Tab-separated table of C-alpha atoms in Angstrom:
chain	number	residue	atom	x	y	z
S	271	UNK	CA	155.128	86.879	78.492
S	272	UNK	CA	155.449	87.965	74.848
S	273	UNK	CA	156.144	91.083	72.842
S	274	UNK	CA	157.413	91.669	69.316
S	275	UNK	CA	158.027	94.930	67.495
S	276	UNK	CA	159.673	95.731	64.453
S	277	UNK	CA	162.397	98.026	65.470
S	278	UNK	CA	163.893	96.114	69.351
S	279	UNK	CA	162.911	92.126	68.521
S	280	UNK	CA	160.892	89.650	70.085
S	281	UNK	CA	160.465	88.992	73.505
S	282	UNK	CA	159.451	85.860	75.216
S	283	UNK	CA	159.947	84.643	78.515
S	284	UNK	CA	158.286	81.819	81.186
S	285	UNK	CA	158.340	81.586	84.922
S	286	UNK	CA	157.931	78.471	86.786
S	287	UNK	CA	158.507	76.673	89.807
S	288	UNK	CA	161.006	73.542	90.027
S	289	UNK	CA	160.108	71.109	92.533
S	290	UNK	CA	163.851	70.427	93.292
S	291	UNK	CA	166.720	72.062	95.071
S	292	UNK	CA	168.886	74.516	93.389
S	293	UNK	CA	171.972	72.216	92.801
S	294	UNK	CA	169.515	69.870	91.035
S	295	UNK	CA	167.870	72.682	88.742
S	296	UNK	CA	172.149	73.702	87.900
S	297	UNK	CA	172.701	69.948	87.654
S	298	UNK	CA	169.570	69.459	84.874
S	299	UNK	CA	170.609	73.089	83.413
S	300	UNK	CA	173.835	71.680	82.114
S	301	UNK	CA	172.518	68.143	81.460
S	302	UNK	CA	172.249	68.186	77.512
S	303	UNK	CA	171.206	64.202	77.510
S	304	UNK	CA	167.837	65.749	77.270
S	305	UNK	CA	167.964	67.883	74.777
S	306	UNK	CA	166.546	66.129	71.671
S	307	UNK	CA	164.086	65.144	74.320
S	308	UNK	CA	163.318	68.695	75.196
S	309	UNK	CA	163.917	70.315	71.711
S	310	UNK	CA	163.105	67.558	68.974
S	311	UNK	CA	164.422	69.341	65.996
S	312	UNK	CA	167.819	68.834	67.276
S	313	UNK	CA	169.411	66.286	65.246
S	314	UNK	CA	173.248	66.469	66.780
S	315	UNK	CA	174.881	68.232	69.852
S	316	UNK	CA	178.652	68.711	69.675
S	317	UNK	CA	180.347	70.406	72.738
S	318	UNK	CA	183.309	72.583	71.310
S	319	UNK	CA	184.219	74.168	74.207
S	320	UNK	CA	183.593	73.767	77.697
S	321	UNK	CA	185.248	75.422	81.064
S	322	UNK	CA	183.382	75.594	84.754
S	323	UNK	CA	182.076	79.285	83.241
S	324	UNK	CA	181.784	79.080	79.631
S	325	UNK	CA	180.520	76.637	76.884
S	326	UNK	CA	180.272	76.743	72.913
S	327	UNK	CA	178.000	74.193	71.841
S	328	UNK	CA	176.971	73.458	68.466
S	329	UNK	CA	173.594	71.799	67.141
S	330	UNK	CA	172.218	70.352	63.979
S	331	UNK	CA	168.938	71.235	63.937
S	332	UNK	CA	166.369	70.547	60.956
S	333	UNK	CA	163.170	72.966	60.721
S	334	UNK	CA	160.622	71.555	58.628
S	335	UNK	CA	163.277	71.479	55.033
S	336	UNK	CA	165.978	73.632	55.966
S	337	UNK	CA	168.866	72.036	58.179
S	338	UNK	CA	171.031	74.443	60.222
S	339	UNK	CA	173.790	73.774	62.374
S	340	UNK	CA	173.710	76.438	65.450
S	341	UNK	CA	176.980	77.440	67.618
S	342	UNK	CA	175.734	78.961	70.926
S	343	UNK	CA	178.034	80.705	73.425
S	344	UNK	CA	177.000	79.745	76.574
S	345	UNK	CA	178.187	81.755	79.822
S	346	UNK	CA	177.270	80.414	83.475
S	347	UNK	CA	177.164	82.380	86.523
S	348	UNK	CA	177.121	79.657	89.052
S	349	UNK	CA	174.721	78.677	90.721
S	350	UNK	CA	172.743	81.459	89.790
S	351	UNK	CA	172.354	82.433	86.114
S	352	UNK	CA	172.734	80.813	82.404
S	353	UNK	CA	173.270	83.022	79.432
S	354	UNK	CA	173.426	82.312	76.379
S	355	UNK	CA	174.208	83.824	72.377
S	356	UNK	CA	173.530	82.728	69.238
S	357	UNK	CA	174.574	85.223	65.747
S	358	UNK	CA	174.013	83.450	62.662
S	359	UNK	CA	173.543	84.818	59.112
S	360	UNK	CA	170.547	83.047	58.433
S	361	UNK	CA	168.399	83.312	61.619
S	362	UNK	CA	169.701	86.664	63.323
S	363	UNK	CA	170.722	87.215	66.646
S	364	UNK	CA	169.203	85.009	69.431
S	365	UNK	CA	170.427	86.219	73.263
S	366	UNK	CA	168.725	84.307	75.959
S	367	UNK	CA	169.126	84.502	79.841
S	368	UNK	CA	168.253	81.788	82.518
S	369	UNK	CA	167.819	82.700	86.639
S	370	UNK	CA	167.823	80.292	89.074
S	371	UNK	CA	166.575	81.333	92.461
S	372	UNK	CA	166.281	79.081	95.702
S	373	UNK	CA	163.162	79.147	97.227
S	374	UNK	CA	162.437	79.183	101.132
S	375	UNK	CA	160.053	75.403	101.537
S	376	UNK	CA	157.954	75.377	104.282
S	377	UNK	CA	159.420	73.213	107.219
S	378	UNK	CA	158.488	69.572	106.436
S	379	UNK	CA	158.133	70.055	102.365
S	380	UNK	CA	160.987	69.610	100.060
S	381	UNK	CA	162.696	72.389	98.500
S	382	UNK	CA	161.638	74.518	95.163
S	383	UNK	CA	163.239	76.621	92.741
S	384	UNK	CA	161.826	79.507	90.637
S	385	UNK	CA	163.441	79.223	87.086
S	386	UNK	CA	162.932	82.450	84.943
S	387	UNK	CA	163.629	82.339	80.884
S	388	UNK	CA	164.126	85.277	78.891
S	389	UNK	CA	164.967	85.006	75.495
S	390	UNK	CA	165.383	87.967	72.412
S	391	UNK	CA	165.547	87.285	69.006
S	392	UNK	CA	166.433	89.893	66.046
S	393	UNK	CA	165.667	88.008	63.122
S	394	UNK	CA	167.964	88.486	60.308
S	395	UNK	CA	164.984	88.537	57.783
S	396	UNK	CA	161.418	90.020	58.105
S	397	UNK	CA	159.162	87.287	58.997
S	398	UNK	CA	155.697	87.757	60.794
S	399	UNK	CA	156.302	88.198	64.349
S	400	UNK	CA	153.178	86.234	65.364
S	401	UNK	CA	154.656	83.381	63.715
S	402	UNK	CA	157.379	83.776	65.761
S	403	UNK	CA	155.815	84.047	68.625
S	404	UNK	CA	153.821	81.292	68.178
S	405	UNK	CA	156.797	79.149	67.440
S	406	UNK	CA	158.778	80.584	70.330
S	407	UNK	CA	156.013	79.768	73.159
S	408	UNK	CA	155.836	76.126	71.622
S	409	UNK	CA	159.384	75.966	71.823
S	410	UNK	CA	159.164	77.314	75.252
S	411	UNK	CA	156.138	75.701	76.905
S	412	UNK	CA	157.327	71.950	75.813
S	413	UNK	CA	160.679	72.665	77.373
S	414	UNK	CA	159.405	73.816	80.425
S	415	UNK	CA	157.127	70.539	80.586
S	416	UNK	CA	159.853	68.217	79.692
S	417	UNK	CA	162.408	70.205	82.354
S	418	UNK	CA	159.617	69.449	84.887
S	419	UNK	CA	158.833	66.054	84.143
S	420	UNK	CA	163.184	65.855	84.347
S	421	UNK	CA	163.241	67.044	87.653
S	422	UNK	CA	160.438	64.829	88.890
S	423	UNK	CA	163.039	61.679	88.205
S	424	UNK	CA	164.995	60.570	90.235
S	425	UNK	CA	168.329	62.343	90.538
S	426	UNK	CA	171.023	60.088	87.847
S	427	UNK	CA	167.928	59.138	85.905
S	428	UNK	CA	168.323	61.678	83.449
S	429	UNK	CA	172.066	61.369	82.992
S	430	UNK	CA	172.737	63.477	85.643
């Protein structure tokens, strides 16, 4: 799902299943091992803060010339939700939600997991929204595939 206007943002959001239990979808959600894997124009992770319900991370991220470093506020409503904030002078505002819902496997198959993303960007300069869009579902559709190909390791192969 997409949208963009002018005047509320961009939208963008992805829906899939996980062919693990919930604990292992949390497990993998707060597993950043895989995060240059999953995002590779992250160049450095640094955790500044980090409780059972709240984390500020910050990344050094390079996009094509230009080299940011990113603080995100991440919130965690265990096990059911991830949300997370980004402001920053340069890019905008960047508010993203993840939900986590156990689903019921049929007797004999193993369990599954819907994952919803949401994710809303204000940029803090006009830029074409179907640029952004574009880049956004990239973003979005190689994370998905590397999450799943994650969760179809073993559990501890990952660095969980």
């Amino acid at each position: 799902r997409q949208r963009a206007s002018a005047s509320e943002g961009i939208f963008a959001g992805a829906r899939f299943i996980a062919p693990v239990d919930l604990a292992r979808v949390w497990s993998l959600s707060a597993d950043y091992g895989e995060l240059k894997v999953m995002s590779p124009d992250v160049e450095r992770l640094r955790i500044i803060e980090q409780t059972e319900a709240r984390e500020v991370i910050e990344l050094d991220i390079k996009v094509l010339w230009k080299e940011l470093t990113l603080r995100f506020e991440i919130e965690r409503d265990r096990p059911q939700a991830v949300r997370f904030r980004l402001a920053n002078p340069a890019i905008g505002e960047y508010r993203g939600i993840c939900r986590m819902t156990p689903l019921e496997a049929p007797q004999g198959q193993a369990p599954q997991t819907s994952v919803e993303f949401i994710t809303w960007l204000r940029p803090a300069v006009r830029i074409p929204s179907r640029l952004v869009l574009w880049v956004e579902r990239r973003v979005m559709l190689q994370a998905v595939r590397k999450f799943l190909e994650t969760c179809r390791q073993p559990a501890g192969a990952s660095g969980t």
